[in-house]
mmCIF file of C-alpha atoms in Angstrom:
data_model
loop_
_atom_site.group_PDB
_atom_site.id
_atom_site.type_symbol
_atom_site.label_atom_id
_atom_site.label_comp_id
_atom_site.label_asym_id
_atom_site.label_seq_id
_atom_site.Cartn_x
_atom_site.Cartn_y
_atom_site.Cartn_z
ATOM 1 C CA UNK A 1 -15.421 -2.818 4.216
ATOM 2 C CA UNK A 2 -13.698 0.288 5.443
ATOM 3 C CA UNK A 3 -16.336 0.584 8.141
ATOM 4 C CA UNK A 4 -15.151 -3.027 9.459
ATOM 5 C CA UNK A 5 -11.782 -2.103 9.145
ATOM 6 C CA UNK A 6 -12.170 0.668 11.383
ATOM 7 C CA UNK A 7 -14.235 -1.177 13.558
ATOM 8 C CA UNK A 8 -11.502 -3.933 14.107
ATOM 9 C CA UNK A 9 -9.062 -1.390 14.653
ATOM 10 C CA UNK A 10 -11.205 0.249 17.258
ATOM 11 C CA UNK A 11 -11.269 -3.362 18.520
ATOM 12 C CA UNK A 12 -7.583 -4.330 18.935
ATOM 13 C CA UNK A 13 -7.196 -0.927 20.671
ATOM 14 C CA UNK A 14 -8.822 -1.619 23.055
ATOM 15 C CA UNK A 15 -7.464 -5.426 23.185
ATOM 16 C CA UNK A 16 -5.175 -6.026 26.257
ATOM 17 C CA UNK A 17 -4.009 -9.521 25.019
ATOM 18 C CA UNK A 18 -3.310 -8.416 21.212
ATOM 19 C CA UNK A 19 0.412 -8.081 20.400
ATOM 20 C CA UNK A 20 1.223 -7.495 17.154
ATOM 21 C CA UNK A 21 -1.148 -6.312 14.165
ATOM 22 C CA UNK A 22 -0.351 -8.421 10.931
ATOM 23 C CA UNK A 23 -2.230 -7.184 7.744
ATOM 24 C CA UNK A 24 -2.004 -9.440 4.402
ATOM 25 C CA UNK A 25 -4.486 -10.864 2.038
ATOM 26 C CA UNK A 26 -5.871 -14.022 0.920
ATOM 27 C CA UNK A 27 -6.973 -12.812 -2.610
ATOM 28 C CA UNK A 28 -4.182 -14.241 -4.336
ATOM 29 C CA UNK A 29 -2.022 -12.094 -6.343
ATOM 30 C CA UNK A 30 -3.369 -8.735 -4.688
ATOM 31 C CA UNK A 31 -2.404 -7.241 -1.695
ATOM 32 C CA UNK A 32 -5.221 -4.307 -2.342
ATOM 33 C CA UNK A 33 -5.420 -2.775 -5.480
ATOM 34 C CA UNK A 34 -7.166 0.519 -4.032
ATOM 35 C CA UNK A 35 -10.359 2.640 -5.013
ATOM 36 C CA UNK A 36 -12.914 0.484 -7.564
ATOM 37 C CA UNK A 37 -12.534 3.208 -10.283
ATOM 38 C CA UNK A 38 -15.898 1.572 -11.741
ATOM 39 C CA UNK A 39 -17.509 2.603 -8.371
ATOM 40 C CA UNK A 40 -15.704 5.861 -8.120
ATOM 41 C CA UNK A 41 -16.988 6.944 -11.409
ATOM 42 C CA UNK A 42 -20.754 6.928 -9.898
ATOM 43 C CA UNK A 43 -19.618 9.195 -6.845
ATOM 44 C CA UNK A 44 -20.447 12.502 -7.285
ATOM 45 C CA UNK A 45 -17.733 15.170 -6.315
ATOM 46 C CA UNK A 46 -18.793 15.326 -2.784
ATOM 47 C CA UNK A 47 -19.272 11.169 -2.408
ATOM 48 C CA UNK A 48 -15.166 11.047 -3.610
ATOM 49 C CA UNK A 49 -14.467 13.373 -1.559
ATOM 50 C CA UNK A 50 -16.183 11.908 1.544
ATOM 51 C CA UNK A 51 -14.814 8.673 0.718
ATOM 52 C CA UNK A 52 -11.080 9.543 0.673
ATOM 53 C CA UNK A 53 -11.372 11.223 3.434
ATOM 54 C CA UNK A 54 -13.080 8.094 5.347
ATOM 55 C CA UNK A 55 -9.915 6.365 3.947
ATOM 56 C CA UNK A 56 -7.301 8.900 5.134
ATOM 57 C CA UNK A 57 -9.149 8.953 8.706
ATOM 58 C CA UNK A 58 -8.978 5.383 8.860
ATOM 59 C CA UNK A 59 -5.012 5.086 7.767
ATOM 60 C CA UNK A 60 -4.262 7.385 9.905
ATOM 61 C CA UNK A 61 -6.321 5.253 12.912
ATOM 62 C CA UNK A 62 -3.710 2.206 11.822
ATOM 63 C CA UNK A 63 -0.513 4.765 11.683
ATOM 64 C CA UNK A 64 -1.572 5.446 15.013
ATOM 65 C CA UNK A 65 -2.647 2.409 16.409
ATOM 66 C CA UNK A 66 -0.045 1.559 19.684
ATOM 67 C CA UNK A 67 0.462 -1.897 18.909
ATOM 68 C CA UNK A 68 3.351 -2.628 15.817
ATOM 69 C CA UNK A 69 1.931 -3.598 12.653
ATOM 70 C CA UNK A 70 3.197 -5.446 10.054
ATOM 71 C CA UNK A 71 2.106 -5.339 5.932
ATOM 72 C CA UNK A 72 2.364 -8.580 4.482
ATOM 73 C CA UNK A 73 2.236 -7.881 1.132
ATOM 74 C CA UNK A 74 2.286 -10.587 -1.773
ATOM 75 C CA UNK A 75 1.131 -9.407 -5.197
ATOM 76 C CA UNK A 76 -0.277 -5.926 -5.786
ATOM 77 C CA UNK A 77 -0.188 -3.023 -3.370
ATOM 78 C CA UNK A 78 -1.214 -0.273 -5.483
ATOM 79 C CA UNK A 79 -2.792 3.504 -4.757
ATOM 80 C CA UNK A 80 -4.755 3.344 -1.830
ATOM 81 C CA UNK A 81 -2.964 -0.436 -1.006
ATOM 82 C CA UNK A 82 0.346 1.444 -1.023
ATOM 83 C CA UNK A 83 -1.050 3.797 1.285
ATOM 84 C CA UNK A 84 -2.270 1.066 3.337
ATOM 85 C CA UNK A 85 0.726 -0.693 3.754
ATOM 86 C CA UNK A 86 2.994 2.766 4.446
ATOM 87 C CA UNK A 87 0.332 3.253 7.261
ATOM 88 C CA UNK A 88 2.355 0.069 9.294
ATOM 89 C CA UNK A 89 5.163 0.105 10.957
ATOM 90 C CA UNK A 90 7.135 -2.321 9.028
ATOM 91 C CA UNK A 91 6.535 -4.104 5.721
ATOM 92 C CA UNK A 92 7.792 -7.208 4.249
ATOM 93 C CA UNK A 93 6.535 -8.585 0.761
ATOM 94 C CA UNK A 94 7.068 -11.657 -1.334
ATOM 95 C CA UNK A 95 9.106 -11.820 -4.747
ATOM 96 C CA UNK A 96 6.085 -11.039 -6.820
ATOM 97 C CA UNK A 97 4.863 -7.902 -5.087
ATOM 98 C CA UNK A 98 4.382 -4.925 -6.985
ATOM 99 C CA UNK A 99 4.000 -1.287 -5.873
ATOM 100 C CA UNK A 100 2.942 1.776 -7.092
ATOM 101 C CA UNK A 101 0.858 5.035 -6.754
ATOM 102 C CA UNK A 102 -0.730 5.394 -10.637
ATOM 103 C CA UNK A 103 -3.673 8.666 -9.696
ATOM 104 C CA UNK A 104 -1.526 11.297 -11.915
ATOM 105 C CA UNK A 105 -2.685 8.878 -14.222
ATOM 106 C CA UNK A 106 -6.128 9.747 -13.800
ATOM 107 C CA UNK A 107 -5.451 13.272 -13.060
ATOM 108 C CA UNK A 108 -5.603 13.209 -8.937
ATOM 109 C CA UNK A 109 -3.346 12.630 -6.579
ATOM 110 C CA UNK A 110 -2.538 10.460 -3.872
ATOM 111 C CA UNK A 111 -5.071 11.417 -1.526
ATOM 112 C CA UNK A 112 -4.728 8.678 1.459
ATOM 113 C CA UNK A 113 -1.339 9.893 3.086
ATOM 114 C CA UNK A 114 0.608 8.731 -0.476
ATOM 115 C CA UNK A 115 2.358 12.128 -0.664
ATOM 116 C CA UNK A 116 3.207 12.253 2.656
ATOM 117 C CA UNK A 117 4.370 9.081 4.328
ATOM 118 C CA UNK A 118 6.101 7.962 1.162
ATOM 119 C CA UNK A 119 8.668 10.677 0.508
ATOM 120 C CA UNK A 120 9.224 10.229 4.610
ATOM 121 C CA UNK A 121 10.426 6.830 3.956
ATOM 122 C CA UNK A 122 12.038 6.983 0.658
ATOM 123 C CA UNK A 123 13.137 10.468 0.071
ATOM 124 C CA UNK A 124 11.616 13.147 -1.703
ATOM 125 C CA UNK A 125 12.809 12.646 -5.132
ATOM 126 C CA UNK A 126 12.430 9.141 -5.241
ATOM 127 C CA UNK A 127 8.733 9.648 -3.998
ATOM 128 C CA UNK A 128 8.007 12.269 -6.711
ATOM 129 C CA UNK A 129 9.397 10.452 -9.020
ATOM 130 C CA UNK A 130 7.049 7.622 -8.282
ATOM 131 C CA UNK A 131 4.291 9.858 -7.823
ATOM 132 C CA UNK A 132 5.170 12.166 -10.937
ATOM 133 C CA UNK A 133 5.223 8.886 -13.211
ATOM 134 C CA UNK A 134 3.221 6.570 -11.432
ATOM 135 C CA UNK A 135 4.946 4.003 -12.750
ATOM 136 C CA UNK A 136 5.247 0.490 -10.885
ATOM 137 C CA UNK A 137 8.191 -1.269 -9.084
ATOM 138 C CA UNK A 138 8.944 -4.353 -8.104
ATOM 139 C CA UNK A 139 9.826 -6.568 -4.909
ATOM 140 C CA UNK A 140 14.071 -5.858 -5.400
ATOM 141 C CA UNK A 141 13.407 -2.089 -6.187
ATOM 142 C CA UNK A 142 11.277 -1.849 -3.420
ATOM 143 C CA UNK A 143 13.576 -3.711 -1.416
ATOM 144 C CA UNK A 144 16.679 -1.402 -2.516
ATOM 145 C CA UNK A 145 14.710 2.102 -1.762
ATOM 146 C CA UNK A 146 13.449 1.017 1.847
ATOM 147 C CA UNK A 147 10.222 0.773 0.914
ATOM 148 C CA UNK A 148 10.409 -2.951 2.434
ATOM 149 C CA UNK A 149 12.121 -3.886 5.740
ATOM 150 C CA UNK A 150 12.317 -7.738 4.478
ATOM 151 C CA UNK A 151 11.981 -9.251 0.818
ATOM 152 C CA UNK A 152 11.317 -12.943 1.104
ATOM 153 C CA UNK A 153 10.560 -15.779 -1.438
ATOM 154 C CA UNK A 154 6.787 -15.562 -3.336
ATOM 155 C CA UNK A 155 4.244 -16.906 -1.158
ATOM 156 C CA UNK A 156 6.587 -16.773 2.240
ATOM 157 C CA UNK A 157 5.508 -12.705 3.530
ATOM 158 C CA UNK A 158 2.793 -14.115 5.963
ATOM 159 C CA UNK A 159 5.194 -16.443 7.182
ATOM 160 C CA UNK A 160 7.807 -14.110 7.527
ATOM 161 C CA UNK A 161 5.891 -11.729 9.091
ATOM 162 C CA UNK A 162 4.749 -14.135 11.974
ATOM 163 C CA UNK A 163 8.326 -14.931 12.809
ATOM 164 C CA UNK A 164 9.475 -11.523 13.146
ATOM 165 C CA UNK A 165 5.523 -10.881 15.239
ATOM 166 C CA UNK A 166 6.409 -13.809 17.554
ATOM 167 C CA UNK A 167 9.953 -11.906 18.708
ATOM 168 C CA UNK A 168 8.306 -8.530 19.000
ATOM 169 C CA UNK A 169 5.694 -10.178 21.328
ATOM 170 C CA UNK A 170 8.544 -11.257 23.738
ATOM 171 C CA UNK A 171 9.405 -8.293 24.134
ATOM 172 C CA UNK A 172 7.984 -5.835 27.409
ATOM 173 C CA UNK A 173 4.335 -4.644 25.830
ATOM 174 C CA UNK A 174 4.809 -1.689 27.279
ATOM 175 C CA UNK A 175 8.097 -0.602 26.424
ATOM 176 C CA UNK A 176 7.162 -1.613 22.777
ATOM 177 C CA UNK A 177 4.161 0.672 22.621
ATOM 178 C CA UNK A 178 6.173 3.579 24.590
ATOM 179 C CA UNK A 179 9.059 3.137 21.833
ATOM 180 C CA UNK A 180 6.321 3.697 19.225
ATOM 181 C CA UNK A 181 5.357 7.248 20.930
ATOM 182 C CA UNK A 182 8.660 8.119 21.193
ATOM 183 C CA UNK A 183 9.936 6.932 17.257
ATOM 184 C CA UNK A 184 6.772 8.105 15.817
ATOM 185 C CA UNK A 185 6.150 11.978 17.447
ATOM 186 C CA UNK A 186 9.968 12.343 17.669
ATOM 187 C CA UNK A 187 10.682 12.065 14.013
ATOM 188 C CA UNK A 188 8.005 14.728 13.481
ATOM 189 C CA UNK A 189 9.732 17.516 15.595
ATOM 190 C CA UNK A 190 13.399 18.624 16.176
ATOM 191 C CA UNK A 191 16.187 16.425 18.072
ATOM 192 C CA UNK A 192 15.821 18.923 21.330
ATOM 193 C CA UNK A 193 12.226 17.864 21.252
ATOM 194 C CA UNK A 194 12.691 14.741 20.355
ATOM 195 C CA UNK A 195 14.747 14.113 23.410
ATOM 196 C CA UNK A 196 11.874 15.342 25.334
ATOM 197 C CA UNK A 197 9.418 12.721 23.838
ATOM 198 C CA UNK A 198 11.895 10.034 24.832
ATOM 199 C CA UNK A 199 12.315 11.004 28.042
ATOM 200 C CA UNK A 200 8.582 11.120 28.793
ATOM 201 C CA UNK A 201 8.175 7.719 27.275
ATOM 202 C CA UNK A 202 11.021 6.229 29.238
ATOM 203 C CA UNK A 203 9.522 7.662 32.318
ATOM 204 C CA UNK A 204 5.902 5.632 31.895
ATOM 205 C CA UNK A 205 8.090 2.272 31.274
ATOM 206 C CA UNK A 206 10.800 3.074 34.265
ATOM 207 C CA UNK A 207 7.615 2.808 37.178
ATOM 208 C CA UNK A 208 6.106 -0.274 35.398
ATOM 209 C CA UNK A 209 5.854 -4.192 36.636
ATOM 210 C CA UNK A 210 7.327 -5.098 33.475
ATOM 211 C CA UNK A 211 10.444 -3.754 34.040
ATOM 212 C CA UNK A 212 11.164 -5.137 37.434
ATOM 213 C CA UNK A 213 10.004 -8.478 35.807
ATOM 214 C CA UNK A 214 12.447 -8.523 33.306
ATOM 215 C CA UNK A 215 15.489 -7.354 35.744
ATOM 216 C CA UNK A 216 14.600 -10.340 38.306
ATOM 217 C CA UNK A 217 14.125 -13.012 35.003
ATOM 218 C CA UNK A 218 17.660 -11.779 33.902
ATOM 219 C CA UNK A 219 19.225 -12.325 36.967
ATOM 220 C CA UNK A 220 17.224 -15.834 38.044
ATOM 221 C CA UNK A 221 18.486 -16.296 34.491
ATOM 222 C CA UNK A 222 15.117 -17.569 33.195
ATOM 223 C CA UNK A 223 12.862 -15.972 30.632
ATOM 224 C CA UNK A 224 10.728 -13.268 31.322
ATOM 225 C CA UNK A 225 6.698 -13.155 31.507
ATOM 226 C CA UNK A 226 5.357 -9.455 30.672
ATOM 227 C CA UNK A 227 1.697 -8.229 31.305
ATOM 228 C CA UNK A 228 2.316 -5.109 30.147
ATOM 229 C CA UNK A 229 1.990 -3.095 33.138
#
């Protein structure tokens, strides 16, 4: 399965017509509940280790990915699902969805990119505490520590998460992707830096098609159609 995954990433990549990257399950209830401990207790020491870091590779391929992408989560999102869904861009889940990373509770850690993208969107404390306790929250808590960008009625994530796809996907492709570089590597480095990054990125959009497009739809006051060049 995480062979496919990567292979579909590897895919949309290199997809010219692909938007917008929407990830959700149809296993009701579950989101992903991460590793199959019953498998992982077969693995020798090298097999786990191999594994995770298969996983962390491939998170890190979706983090990276230049379209947006969107978690839809409804039901569980737990250890390695958590670190799925902080591997998107933005994440909106349904009133049942519960989140949490439990390995302290089997004496590892988070070992997908848990200990570090969660404390980057949360806060430290709040992600140790998590982490420390590996206790579970729900949809509101979630929803109150920024872990979700949108909280929506059970069963409605999906949906949600195609209306707020369909409006990114009017927007320039290019610029889009560009913001990405430059909210993504900026974070990581100082604001001097940062500036840099931005300035880069707004010189690849500033030569494109796109943007004349959209200044000659604006003024022949019509809406805009973007190739993304």
């Amino acid at each position: 399965m995480l062979g496919k995954f990567q292979s579909a990433l590897d895919r949309l990549q290199d997809d010219d017509a692909a938007r917008v990257v929407i990830l959700r399950s149809v296993v009701p209830g579950v989101f992903c509940a991460g590793a199959d401990l019953k498998e992982r207790k077969k693995m020798s020491v090298f097999e786990a280790q191999k594994f995770v870091t298969s996983l962390r590779s491939t998170f890190s391929s979706l983090e990276v990915l230049s379209l947006p992408t969107i978690a839809a989560v409804e039901g569980v999102a737990l250890g390695g699902g958590l670190e799925l869904a902080l591997s998107c861009d933005l994440r909106i889940c349904g009133a049942e969805a519960t989140f949490g990373l439990p390995e302290t509770g089997l004496a590892i850690i988070p070992g997908a990119g848990g200990t570090q993208r969660l404390p980057r969107l949360i806060g430290r404390s709040r992600a140790k505490e998590l982490i420390f306790t590996g206790r579970r929250i729900g949809a509101d808590e979630a929803k109150s520590y920024g872990l979700v960008e949108y909280l929506t009625a059970a069963g409605d994530a999906y949906r949600k998460a195609l209306e707020l796809a369909k409006i990114i996907s009017n927007q320039g492709p290019l610029a889009i992707k560009m913001a990405k570089v430059a909210i993504d590597r900026g974070s990581e480095v100082d604001a001097a830096s940062g500036m840099e990054i931005e300035e880069a990125c707004y010189g690849q959009v500033l030569k494109s098609k796109d943007r004349l497009e959209g200044l000659a739809a604006f003024a022949e006051k019509r809406s805009p159609v973007y190739r993304g060049d």
